[in-house]
PDB file of C-alpha atoms in Angstrom:
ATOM      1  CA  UNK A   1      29.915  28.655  14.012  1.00 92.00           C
ATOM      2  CA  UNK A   2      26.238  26.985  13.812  1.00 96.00           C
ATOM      3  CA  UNK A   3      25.966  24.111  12.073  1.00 97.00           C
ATOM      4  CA  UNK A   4      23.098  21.472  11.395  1.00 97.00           C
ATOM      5  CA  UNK A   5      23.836  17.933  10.281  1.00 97.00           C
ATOM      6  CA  UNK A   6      22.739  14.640   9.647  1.00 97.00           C
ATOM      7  CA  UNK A   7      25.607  12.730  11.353  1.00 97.00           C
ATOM      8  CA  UNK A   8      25.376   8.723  11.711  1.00 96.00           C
ATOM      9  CA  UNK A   9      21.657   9.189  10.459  1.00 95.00           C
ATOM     10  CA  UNK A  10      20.532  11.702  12.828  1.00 96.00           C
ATOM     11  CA  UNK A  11      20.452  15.876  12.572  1.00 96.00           C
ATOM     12  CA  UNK A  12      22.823  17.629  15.023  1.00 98.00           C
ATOM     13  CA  UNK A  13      23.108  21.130  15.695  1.00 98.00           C
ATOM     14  CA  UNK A  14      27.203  21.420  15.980  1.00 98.00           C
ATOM     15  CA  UNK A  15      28.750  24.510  17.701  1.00 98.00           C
ATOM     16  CA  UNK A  16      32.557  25.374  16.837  1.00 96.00           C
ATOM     17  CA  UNK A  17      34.520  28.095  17.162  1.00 90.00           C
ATOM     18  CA  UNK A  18      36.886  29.360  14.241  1.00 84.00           C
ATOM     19  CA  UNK A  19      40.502  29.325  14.623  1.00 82.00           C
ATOM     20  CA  UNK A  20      40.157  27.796  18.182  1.00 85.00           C
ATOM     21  CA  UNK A  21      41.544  23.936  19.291  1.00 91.00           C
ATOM     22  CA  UNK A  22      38.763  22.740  21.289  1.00 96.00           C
ATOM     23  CA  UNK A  23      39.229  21.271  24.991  1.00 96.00           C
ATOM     24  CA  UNK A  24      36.526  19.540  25.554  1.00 98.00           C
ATOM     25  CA  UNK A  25      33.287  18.157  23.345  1.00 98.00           C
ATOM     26  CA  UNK A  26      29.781  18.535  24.823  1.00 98.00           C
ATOM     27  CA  UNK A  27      26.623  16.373  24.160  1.00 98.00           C
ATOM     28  CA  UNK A  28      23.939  17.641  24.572  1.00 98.00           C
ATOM     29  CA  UNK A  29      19.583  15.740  24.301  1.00 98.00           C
ATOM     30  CA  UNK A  30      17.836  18.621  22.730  1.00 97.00           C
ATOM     31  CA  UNK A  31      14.328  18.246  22.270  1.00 93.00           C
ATOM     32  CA  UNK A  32      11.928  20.209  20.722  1.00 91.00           C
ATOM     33  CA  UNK A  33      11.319  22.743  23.632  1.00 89.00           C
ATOM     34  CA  UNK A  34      14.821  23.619  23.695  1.00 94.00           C
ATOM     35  CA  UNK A  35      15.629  24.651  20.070  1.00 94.00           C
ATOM     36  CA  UNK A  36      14.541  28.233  20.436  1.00 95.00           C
ATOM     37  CA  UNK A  37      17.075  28.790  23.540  1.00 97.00           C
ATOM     38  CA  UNK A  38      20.316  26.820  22.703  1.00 98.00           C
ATOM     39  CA  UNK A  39      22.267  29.521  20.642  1.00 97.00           C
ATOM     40  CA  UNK A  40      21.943  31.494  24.008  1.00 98.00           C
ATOM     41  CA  UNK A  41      22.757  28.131  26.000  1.00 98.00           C
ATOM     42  CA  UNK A  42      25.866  28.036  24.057  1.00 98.00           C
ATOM     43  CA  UNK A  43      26.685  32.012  24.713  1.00 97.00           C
ATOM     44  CA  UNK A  44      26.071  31.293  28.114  1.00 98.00           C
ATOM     45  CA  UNK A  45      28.633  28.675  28.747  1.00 98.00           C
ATOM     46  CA  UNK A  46      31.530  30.117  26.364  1.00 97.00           C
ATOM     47  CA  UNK A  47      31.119  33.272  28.492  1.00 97.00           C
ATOM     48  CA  UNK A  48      30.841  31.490  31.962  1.00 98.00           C
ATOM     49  CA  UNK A  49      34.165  29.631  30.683  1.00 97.00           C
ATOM     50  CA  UNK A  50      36.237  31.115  28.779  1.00 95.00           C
ATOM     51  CA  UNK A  51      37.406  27.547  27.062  1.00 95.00           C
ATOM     52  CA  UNK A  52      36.919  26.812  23.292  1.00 96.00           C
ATOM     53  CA  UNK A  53      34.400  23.836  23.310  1.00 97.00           C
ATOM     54  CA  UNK A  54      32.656  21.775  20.400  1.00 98.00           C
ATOM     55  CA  UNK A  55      29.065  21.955  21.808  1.00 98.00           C
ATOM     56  CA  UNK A  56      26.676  18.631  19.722  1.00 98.00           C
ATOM     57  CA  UNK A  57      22.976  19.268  20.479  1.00 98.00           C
ATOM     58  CA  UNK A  58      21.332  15.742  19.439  1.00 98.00           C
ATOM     59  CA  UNK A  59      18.027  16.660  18.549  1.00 97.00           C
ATOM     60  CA  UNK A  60      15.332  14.110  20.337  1.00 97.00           C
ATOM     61  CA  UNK A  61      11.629  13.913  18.406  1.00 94.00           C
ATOM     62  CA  UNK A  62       9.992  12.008  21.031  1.00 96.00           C
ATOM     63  CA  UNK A  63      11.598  12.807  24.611  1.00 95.00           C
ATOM     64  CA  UNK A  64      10.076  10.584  26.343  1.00 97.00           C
ATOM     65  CA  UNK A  65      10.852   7.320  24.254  1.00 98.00           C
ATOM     66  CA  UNK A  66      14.295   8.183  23.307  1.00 98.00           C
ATOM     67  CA  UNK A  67      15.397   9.327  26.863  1.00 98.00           C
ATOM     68  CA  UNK A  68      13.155   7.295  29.394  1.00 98.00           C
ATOM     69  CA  UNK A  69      15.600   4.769  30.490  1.00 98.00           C
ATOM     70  CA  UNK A  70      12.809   2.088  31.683  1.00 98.00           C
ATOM     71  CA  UNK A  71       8.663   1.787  32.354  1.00 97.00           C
ATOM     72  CA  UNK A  72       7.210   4.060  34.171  1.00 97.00           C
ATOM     73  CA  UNK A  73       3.772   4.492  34.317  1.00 96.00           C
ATOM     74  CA  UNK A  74       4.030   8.112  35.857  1.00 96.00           C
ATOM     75  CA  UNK A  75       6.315   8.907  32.921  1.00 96.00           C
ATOM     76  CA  UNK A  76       3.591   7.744  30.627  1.00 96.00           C
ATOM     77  CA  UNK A  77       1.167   5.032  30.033  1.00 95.00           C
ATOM     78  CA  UNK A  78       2.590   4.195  26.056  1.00 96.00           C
ATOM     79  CA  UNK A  79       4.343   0.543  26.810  1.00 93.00           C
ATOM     80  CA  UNK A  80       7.302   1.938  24.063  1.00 95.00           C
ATOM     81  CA  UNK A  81       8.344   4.168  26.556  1.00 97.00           C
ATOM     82  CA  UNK A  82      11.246   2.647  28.733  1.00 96.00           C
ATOM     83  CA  UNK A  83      12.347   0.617  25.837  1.00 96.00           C
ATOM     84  CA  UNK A  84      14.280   2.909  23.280  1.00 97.00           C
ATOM     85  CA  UNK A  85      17.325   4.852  25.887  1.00 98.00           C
ATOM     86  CA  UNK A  86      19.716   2.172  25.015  1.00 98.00           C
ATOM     87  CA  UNK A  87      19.017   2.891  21.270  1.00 98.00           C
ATOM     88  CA  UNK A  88      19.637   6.484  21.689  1.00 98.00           C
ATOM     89  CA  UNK A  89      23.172   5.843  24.018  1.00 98.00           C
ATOM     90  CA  UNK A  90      24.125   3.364  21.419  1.00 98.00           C
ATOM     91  CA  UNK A  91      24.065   6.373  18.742  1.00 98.00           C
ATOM     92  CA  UNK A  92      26.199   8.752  21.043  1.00 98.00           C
ATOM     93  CA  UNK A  93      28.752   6.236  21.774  1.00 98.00           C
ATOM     94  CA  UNK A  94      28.661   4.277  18.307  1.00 98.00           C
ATOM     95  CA  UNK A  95      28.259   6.737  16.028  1.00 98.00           C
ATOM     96  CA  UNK A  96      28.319  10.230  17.246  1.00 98.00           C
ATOM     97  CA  UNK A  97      31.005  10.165  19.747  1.00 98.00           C
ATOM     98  CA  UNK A  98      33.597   8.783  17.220  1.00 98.00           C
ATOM     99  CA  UNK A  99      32.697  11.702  14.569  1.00 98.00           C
ATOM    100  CA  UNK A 100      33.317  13.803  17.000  1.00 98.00           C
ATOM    101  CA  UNK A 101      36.794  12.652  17.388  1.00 97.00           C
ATOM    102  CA  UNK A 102      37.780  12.003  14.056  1.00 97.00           C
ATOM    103  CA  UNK A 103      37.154  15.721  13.305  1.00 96.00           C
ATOM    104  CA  UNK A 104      38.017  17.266  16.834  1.00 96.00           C
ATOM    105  CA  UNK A 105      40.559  14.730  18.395  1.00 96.00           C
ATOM    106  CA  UNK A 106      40.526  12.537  21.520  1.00 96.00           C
ATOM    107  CA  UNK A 107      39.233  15.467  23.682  1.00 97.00           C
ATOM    108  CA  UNK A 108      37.232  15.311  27.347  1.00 98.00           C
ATOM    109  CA  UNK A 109      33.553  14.078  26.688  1.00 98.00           C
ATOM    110  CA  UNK A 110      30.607  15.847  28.696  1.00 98.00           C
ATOM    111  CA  UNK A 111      27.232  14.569  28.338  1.00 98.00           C
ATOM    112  CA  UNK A 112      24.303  16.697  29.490  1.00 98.00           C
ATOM    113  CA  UNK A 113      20.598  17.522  29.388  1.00 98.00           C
ATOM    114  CA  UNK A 114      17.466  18.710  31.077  1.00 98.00           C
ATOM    115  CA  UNK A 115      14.965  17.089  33.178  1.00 97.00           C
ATOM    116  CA  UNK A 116      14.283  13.960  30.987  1.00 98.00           C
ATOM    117  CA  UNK A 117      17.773  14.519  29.316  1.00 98.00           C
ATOM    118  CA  UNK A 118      19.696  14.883  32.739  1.00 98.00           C
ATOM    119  CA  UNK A 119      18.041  11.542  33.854  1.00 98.00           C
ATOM    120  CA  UNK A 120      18.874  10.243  30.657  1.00 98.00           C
ATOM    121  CA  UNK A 121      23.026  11.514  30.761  1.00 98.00           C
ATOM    122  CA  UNK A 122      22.883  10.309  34.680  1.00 98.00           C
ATOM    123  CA  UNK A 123      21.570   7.024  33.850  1.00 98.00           C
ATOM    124  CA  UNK A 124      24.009   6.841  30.807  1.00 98.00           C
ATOM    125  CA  UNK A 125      27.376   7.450  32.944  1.00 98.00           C
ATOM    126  CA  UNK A 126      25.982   3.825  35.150  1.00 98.00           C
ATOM    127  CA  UNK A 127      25.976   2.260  31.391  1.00 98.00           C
ATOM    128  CA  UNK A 128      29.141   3.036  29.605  1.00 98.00           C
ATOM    129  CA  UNK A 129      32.656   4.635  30.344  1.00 97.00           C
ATOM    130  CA  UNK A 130      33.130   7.297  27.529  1.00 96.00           C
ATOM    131  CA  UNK A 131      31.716  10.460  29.717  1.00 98.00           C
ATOM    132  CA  UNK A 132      34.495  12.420  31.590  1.00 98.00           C
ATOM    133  CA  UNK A 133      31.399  14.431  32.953  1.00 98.00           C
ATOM    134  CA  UNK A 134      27.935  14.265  33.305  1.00 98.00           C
ATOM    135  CA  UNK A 135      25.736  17.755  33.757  1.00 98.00           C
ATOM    136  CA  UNK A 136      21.758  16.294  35.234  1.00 98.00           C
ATOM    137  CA  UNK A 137      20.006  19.579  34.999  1.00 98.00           C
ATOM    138  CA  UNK A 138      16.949  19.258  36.617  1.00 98.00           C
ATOM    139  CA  UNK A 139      16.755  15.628  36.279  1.00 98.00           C
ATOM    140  CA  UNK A 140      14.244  13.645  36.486  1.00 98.00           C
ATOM    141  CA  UNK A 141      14.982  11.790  39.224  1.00 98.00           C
ATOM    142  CA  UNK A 142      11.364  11.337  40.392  1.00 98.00           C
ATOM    143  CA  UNK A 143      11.515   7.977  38.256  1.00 98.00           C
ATOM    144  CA  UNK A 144      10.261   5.277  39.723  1.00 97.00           C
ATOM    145  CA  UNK A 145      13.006   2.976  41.559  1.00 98.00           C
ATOM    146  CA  UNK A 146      15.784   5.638  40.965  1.00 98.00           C
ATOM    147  CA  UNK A 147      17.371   5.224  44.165  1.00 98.00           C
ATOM    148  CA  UNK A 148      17.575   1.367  43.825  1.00 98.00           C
ATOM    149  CA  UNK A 149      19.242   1.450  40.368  1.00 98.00           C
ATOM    150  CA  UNK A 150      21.830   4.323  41.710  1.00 98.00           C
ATOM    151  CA  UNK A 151      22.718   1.931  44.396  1.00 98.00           C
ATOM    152  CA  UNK A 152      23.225  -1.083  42.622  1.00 98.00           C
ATOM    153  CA  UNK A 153      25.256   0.570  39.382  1.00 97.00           C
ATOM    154  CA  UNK A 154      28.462   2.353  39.693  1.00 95.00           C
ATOM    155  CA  UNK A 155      28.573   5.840  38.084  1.00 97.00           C
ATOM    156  CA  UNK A 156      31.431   5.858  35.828  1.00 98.00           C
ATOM    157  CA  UNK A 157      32.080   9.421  34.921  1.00 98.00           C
ATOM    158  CA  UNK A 158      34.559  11.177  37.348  1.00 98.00           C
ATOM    159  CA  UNK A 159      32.560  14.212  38.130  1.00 98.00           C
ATOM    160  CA  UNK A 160      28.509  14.505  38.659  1.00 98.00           C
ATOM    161  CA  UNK A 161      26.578  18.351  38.558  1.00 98.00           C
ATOM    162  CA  UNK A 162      23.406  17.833  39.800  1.00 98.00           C
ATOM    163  CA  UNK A 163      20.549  20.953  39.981  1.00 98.00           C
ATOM    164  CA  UNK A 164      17.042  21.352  40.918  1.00 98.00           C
ATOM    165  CA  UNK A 165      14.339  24.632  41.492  1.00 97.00           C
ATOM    166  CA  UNK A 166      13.640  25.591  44.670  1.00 97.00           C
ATOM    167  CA  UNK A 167       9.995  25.108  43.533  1.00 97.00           C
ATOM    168  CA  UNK A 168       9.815  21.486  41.743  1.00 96.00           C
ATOM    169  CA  UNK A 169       8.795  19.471  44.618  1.00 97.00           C
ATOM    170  CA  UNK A 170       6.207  21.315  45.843  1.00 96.00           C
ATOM    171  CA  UNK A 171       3.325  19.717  43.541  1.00 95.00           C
ATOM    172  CA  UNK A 172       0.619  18.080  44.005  1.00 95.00           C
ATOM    173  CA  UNK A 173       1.440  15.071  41.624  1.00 95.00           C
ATOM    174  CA  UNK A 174       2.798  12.691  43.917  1.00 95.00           C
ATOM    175  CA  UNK A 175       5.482  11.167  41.821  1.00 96.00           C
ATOM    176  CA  UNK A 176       7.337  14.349  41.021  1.00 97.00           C
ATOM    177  CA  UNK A 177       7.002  15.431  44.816  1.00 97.00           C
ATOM    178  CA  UNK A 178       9.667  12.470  45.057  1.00 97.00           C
ATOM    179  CA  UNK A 179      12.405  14.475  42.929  1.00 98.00           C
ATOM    180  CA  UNK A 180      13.845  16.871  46.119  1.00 98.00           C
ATOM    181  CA  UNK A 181      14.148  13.417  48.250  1.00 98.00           C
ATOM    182  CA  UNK A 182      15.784  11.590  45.315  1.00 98.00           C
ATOM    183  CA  UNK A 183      18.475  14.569  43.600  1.00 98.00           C
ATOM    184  CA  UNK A 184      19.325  14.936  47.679  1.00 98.00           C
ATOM    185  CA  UNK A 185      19.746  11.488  48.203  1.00 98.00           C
ATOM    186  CA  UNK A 186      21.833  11.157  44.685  1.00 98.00           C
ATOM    187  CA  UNK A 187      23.987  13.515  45.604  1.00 98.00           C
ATOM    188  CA  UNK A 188      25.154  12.546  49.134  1.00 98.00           C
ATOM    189  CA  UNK A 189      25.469   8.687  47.242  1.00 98.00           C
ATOM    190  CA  UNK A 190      27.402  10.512  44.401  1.00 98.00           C
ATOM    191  CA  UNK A 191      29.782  11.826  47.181  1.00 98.00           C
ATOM    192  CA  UNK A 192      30.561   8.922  48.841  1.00 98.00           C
ATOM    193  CA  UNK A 193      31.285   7.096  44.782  1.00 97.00           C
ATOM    194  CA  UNK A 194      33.085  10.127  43.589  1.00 98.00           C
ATOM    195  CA  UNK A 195      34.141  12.324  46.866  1.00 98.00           C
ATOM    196  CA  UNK A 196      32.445  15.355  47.644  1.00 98.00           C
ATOM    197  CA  UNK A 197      34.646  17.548  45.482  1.00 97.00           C
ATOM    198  CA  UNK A 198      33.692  15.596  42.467  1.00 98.00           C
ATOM    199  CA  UNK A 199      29.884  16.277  42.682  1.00 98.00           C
ATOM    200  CA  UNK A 200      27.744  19.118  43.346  1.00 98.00           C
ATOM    201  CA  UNK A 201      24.086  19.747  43.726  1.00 98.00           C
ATOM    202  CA  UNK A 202      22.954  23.569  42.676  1.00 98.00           C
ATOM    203  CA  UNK A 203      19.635  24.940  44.045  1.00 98.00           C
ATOM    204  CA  UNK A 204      18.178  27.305  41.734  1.00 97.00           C
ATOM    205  CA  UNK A 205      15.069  29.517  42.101  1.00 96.00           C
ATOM    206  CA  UNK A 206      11.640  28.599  40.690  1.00 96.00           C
ATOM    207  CA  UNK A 207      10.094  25.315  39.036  1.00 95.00           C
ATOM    208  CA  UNK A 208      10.884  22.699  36.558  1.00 93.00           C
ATOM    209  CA  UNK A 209       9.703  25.556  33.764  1.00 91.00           C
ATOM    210  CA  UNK A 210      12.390  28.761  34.850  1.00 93.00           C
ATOM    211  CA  UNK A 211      15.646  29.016  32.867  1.00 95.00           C
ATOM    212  CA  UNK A 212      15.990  26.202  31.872  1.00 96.00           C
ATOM    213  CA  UNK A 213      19.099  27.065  29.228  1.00 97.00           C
ATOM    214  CA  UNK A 214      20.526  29.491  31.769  1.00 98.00           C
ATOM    215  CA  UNK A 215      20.417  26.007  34.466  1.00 98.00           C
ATOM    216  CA  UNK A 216      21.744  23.607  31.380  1.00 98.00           C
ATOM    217  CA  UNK A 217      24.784  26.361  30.664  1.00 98.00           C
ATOM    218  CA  UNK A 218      26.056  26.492  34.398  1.00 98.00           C
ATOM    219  CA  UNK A 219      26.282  22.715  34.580  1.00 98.00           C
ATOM    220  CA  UNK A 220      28.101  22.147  31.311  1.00 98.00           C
ATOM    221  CA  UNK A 221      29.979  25.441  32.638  1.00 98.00           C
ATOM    222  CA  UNK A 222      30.839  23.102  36.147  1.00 98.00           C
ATOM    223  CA  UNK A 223      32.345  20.131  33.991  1.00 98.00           C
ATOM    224  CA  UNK A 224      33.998  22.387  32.108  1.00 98.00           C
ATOM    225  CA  UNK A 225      36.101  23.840  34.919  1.00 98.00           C
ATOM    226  CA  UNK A 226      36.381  20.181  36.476  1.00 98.00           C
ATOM    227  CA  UNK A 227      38.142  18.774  33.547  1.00 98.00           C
ATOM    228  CA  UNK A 228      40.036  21.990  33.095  1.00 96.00           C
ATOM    229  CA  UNK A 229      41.642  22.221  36.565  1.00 93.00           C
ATOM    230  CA  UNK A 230      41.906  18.170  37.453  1.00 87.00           C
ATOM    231  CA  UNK A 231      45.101  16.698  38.373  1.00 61.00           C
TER     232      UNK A 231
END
Protein backbone atom coordinates (compact mmCIF):
# COMPACT_ATOMS: atom_id res chain seq x y z
CA UNK A 1 0.00 0.00 0.00
CA UNK A 2 1.18 3.60 -1.42
CA UNK A 3 0.81 6.24 0.63
CA UNK A 4 1.79 10.07 0.52
CA UNK A 5 2.06 12.18 3.66
CA UNK A 6 3.01 15.18 5.24
CA UNK A 7 4.76 13.69 8.32
CA UNK A 8 6.72 16.13 10.86
CA UNK A 9 6.11 18.89 8.10
CA UNK A 10 7.45 17.15 5.20
CA UNK A 11 5.57 14.78 2.32
CA UNK A 12 6.63 11.10 2.41
CA UNK A 13 5.79 8.50 0.09
CA UNK A 14 5.16 5.42 2.75
CA UNK A 15 5.18 1.79 1.45
CA UNK A 16 3.34 -0.97 3.69
CA UNK A 17 2.18 -4.09 3.16
CA UNK A 18 -1.39 -5.26 4.42
CA UNK A 19 -1.71 -7.86 6.94
CA UNK A 20 2.16 -8.16 7.20
CA UNK A 21 4.43 -7.22 10.66
CA UNK A 22 7.22 -5.42 9.20
CA UNK A 23 11.04 -6.37 9.97
CA UNK A 24 12.74 -3.72 9.15
CA UNK A 25 11.92 0.23 8.16
CA UNK A 26 13.76 1.78 5.18
CA UNK A 27 14.62 5.51 4.54
CA UNK A 28 14.99 6.40 1.70
CA UNK A 29 16.32 10.63 -0.04
CA UNK A 30 14.10 10.72 -3.01
CA UNK A 31 14.49 13.52 -5.17
CA UNK A 32 12.77 14.60 -7.98
CA UNK A 33 14.49 12.28 -10.61
CA UNK A 34 13.54 9.34 -8.74
CA UNK A 35 9.72 9.65 -8.31
CA UNK A 36 8.83 8.07 -11.61
CA UNK A 37 10.92 4.73 -10.68
CA UNK A 38 10.34 4.06 -6.90
CA UNK A 39 7.05 1.95 -7.05
CA UNK A 40 9.35 -0.41 -9.16
CA UNK A 41 12.32 0.25 -6.58
CA UNK A 42 10.03 -1.00 -4.01
CA UNK A 43 8.88 -4.24 -6.27
CA UNK A 44 12.34 -4.79 -6.74
CA UNK A 45 13.47 -5.20 -3.22
CA UNK A 46 10.21 -7.07 -1.79
CA UNK A 47 10.94 -9.58 -4.59
CA UNK A 48 14.82 -9.74 -4.10
CA UNK A 49 13.78 -10.34 -0.27
CA UNK A 50 11.09 -11.87 0.48
CA UNK A 51 10.75 -9.79 4.03
CA UNK A 52 7.75 -7.46 4.78
CA UNK A 53 9.42 -3.95 5.04
CA UNK A 54 7.96 -0.32 5.68
CA UNK A 55 9.83 1.43 2.79
CA UNK A 56 9.73 5.93 3.71
CA UNK A 57 10.85 7.75 0.53
CA UNK A 58 11.63 11.44 1.96
CA UNK A 59 11.09 13.50 -0.88
CA UNK A 60 14.21 16.14 -1.31
CA UNK A 61 13.26 19.57 -3.50
CA UNK A 62 16.68 20.76 -3.76
CA UNK A 63 19.27 17.71 -3.73
CA UNK A 64 22.00 19.38 -3.55
CA UNK A 65 21.28 21.69 -0.42
CA UNK A 66 19.43 19.22 1.57
CA UNK A 67 21.96 16.31 1.01
CA UNK A 68 25.47 18.03 0.42
CA UNK A 69 27.00 17.45 3.72
CA UNK A 70 29.66 20.48 3.40
CA UNK A 71 31.16 23.21 0.57
CA UNK A 72 32.16 22.07 -2.31
CA UNK A 73 32.77 24.08 -5.06
CA UNK A 74 32.66 21.08 -7.61
CA UNK A 75 29.28 20.25 -6.08
CA UNK A 76 28.20 23.75 -6.85
CA UNK A 77 29.20 27.29 -6.61
CA UNK A 78 25.69 28.47 -4.41
CA UNK A 79 27.49 29.18 -0.77
CA UNK A 80 23.91 27.45 0.80
CA UNK A 81 25.07 24.36 -0.39
CA UNK A 82 27.08 22.42 2.37
CA UNK A 83 25.08 24.09 5.00
CA UNK A 84 21.51 22.44 5.19
CA UNK A 85 22.51 18.12 5.61
CA UNK A 86 22.34 18.48 9.28
CA UNK A 87 18.82 20.06 8.88
CA UNK A 88 17.65 17.28 6.78
CA UNK A 89 19.33 14.31 9.36
CA UNK A 90 17.80 16.23 12.15
CA UNK A 91 14.21 15.55 10.45
CA UNK A 92 14.93 11.71 9.97
CA UNK A 93 16.11 11.20 13.39
CA UNK A 94 13.79 13.88 15.22
CA UNK A 95 10.84 13.60 13.60
CA UNK A 96 10.53 10.93 11.04
CA UNK A 97 12.30 8.12 12.60
CA UNK A 98 10.09 8.23 15.78
CA UNK A 99 6.72 8.16 13.55
CA UNK A 100 7.95 5.47 12.17
CA UNK A 101 8.10 3.64 15.36
CA UNK A 102 5.18 4.74 17.03
CA UNK A 103 3.15 3.21 14.14
CA UNK A 104 5.54 0.24 13.14
CA UNK A 105 7.47 -0.59 16.44
CA UNK A 106 11.16 -0.53 17.44
CA UNK A 107 12.17 -2.32 14.17
CA UNK A 108 15.90 -2.37 12.28
CA UNK A 109 16.50 1.15 10.63
CA UNK A 110 18.15 1.26 7.01
CA UNK A 111 18.97 4.48 5.56
CA UNK A 112 19.71 4.70 1.84
CA UNK A 113 19.99 6.76 -1.34
CA UNK A 114 21.63 7.48 -4.64
CA UNK A 115 24.63 9.30 -5.63
CA UNK A 116 24.03 12.56 -3.61
CA UNK A 117 21.65 10.54 -1.26
CA UNK A 118 24.22 7.60 -0.69
CA UNK A 119 26.86 10.29 0.26
CA UNK A 120 24.35 11.83 2.25
CA UNK A 121 23.16 8.19 4.30
CA UNK A 122 27.18 7.41 4.42
CA UNK A 123 27.99 10.64 5.88
CA UNK A 124 24.87 10.34 8.20
CA UNK A 125 25.91 6.80 9.84
CA UNK A 126 29.60 9.04 11.00
CA UNK A 127 26.85 11.54 12.66
CA UNK A 128 24.34 9.65 14.65
CA UNK A 129 23.70 5.99 15.92
CA UNK A 130 20.03 5.21 14.87
CA UNK A 131 21.00 3.35 11.34
CA UNK A 132 21.38 -0.50 11.67
CA UNK A 133 22.39 -0.17 7.88
CA UNK A 134 23.42 2.14 5.49
CA UNK A 135 22.85 1.33 1.46
CA UNK A 136 25.51 4.31 -0.59
CA UNK A 137 24.32 3.61 -4.05
CA UNK A 138 26.48 5.22 -6.25
CA UNK A 139 27.66 7.69 -3.84
CA UNK A 140 29.10 10.52 -4.28
CA UNK A 141 32.16 10.01 -2.91
CA UNK A 142 34.07 12.27 -5.35
CA UNK A 143 33.46 15.08 -2.59
CA UNK A 144 36.09 16.97 -1.85
CA UNK A 145 38.14 15.74 1.39
CA UNK A 146 36.02 12.48 1.62
CA UNK A 147 38.76 10.34 2.53
CA UNK A 148 39.95 12.68 5.38
CA UNK A 149 36.50 12.92 7.04
CA UNK A 150 36.07 8.86 6.69
CA UNK A 151 39.27 8.60 8.55
CA UNK A 152 38.78 10.82 11.26
CA UNK A 153 34.83 9.77 12.06
CA UNK A 154 33.80 6.38 13.06
CA UNK A 155 30.94 4.85 10.99
CA UNK A 156 28.37 3.82 13.36
CA UNK A 157 26.02 1.59 11.50
CA UNK A 158 27.03 -2.16 11.67
CA UNK A 159 26.90 -2.96 8.05
CA UNK A 160 28.03 -0.60 4.89
CA UNK A 161 26.77 -1.58 0.89
CA UNK A 162 28.69 0.38 -1.19
CA UNK A 163 28.15 0.36 -5.39
CA UNK A 164 29.49 2.11 -8.30
CA UNK A 165 29.21 1.73 -12.56
CA UNK A 166 31.81 0.31 -14.21
CA UNK A 167 31.67 3.55 -16.28
CA UNK A 168 31.54 6.61 -13.64
CA UNK A 169 35.11 7.34 -13.42
CA UNK A 170 35.97 7.48 -16.72
CA UNK A 171 35.08 11.35 -17.30
CA UNK A 172 36.66 14.00 -18.16
CA UNK A 173 35.56 16.24 -15.14
CA UNK A 174 38.31 15.82 -12.90
CA UNK A 175 36.53 15.78 -9.62
CA UNK A 176 34.20 12.92 -10.37
CA UNK A 177 37.24 10.93 -11.95
CA UNK A 178 38.13 10.81 -8.06
CA UNK A 179 34.91 8.61 -7.16
CA UNK A 180 36.55 4.87 -8.29
CA UNK A 181 39.78 5.88 -6.03
CA UNK A 182 37.56 7.08 -3.16
CA UNK A 183 34.33 4.15 -3.03
CA UNK A 184 37.68 1.67 -3.32
CA UNK A 185 39.45 3.26 -0.73
CA UNK A 186 36.03 3.49 1.52
CA UNK A 187 35.51 0.22 1.28
CA UNK A 188 38.84 -1.44 2.23
CA UNK A 189 38.62 1.46 5.40
CA UNK A 190 34.98 0.21 5.96
CA UNK A 191 36.50 -3.35 6.31
CA UNK A 192 39.00 -2.80 8.60
CA UNK A 193 35.95 -0.51 11.00
CA UNK A 194 33.33 -3.09 10.38
CA UNK A 195 35.20 -6.49 9.10
CA UNK A 196 35.01 -7.49 5.69
CA UNK A 197 31.78 -9.43 6.08
CA UNK A 198 30.03 -6.36 7.22
CA UNK A 199 30.67 -4.27 4.02
CA UNK A 200 30.54 -4.81 0.44
CA UNK A 201 31.32 -2.86 -2.64
CA UNK A 202 29.07 -3.98 -5.91
CA UNK A 203 30.38 -3.11 -9.42
CA UNK A 204 27.64 -2.61 -11.72
CA UNK A 205 27.68 -1.99 -15.50
CA UNK A 206 27.42 1.48 -17.08
CA UNK A 207 27.53 5.21 -15.65
CA UNK A 208 26.20 7.28 -12.91
CA UNK A 209 22.78 7.50 -15.27
CA UNK A 210 21.97 3.28 -15.74
CA UNK A 211 19.48 1.73 -13.30
CA UNK A 212 19.64 3.61 -10.97
CA UNK A 213 16.33 2.06 -8.95
CA UNK A 214 17.38 -1.43 -10.00
CA UNK A 215 21.21 -0.35 -8.10
CA UNK A 216 19.14 1.47 -5.03
CA UNK A 217 16.83 -1.97 -4.66
CA UNK A 218 19.89 -4.45 -4.43
CA UNK A 219 21.52 -2.39 -1.70
CA UNK A 220 18.46 -1.94 0.49
CA UNK A 221 17.99 -5.76 -0.65
CA UNK A 222 21.91 -6.37 1.02
CA UNK A 223 20.87 -4.70 4.47
CA UNK A 224 17.97 -6.42 4.38
CA UNK A 225 19.52 -9.89 4.43
CA UNK A 226 22.32 -8.50 6.90
CA UNK A 227 19.92 -7.64 9.58
CA UNK A 228 17.88 -10.69 8.78
CA UNK A 229 20.60 -13.35 9.21
CA UNK A 230 22.96 -11.44 12.05
CA UNK A 231 23.77 -13.10 15.18
Amino acid sequence: MKQTLQIGGRQCLLYTERGQQPQVLLIQTLGEQERDSIDNEVAMISEATGASFVMAALAIGDWEVELTPWHDPAISKRQDVGEHAFDTLDYITQSLIPYLKKQFGSLPVVLGGYSLGGLFSRWAASKVECFDAVAAVSPSLWIDAWCGFSDAHAVNAHYVYLSLGDREEHTRNKAIAQVGNNVRWEHEHLKQLLGADNTTLEWNTGNHFVDGARRTAKGFAWCIHKIANRK
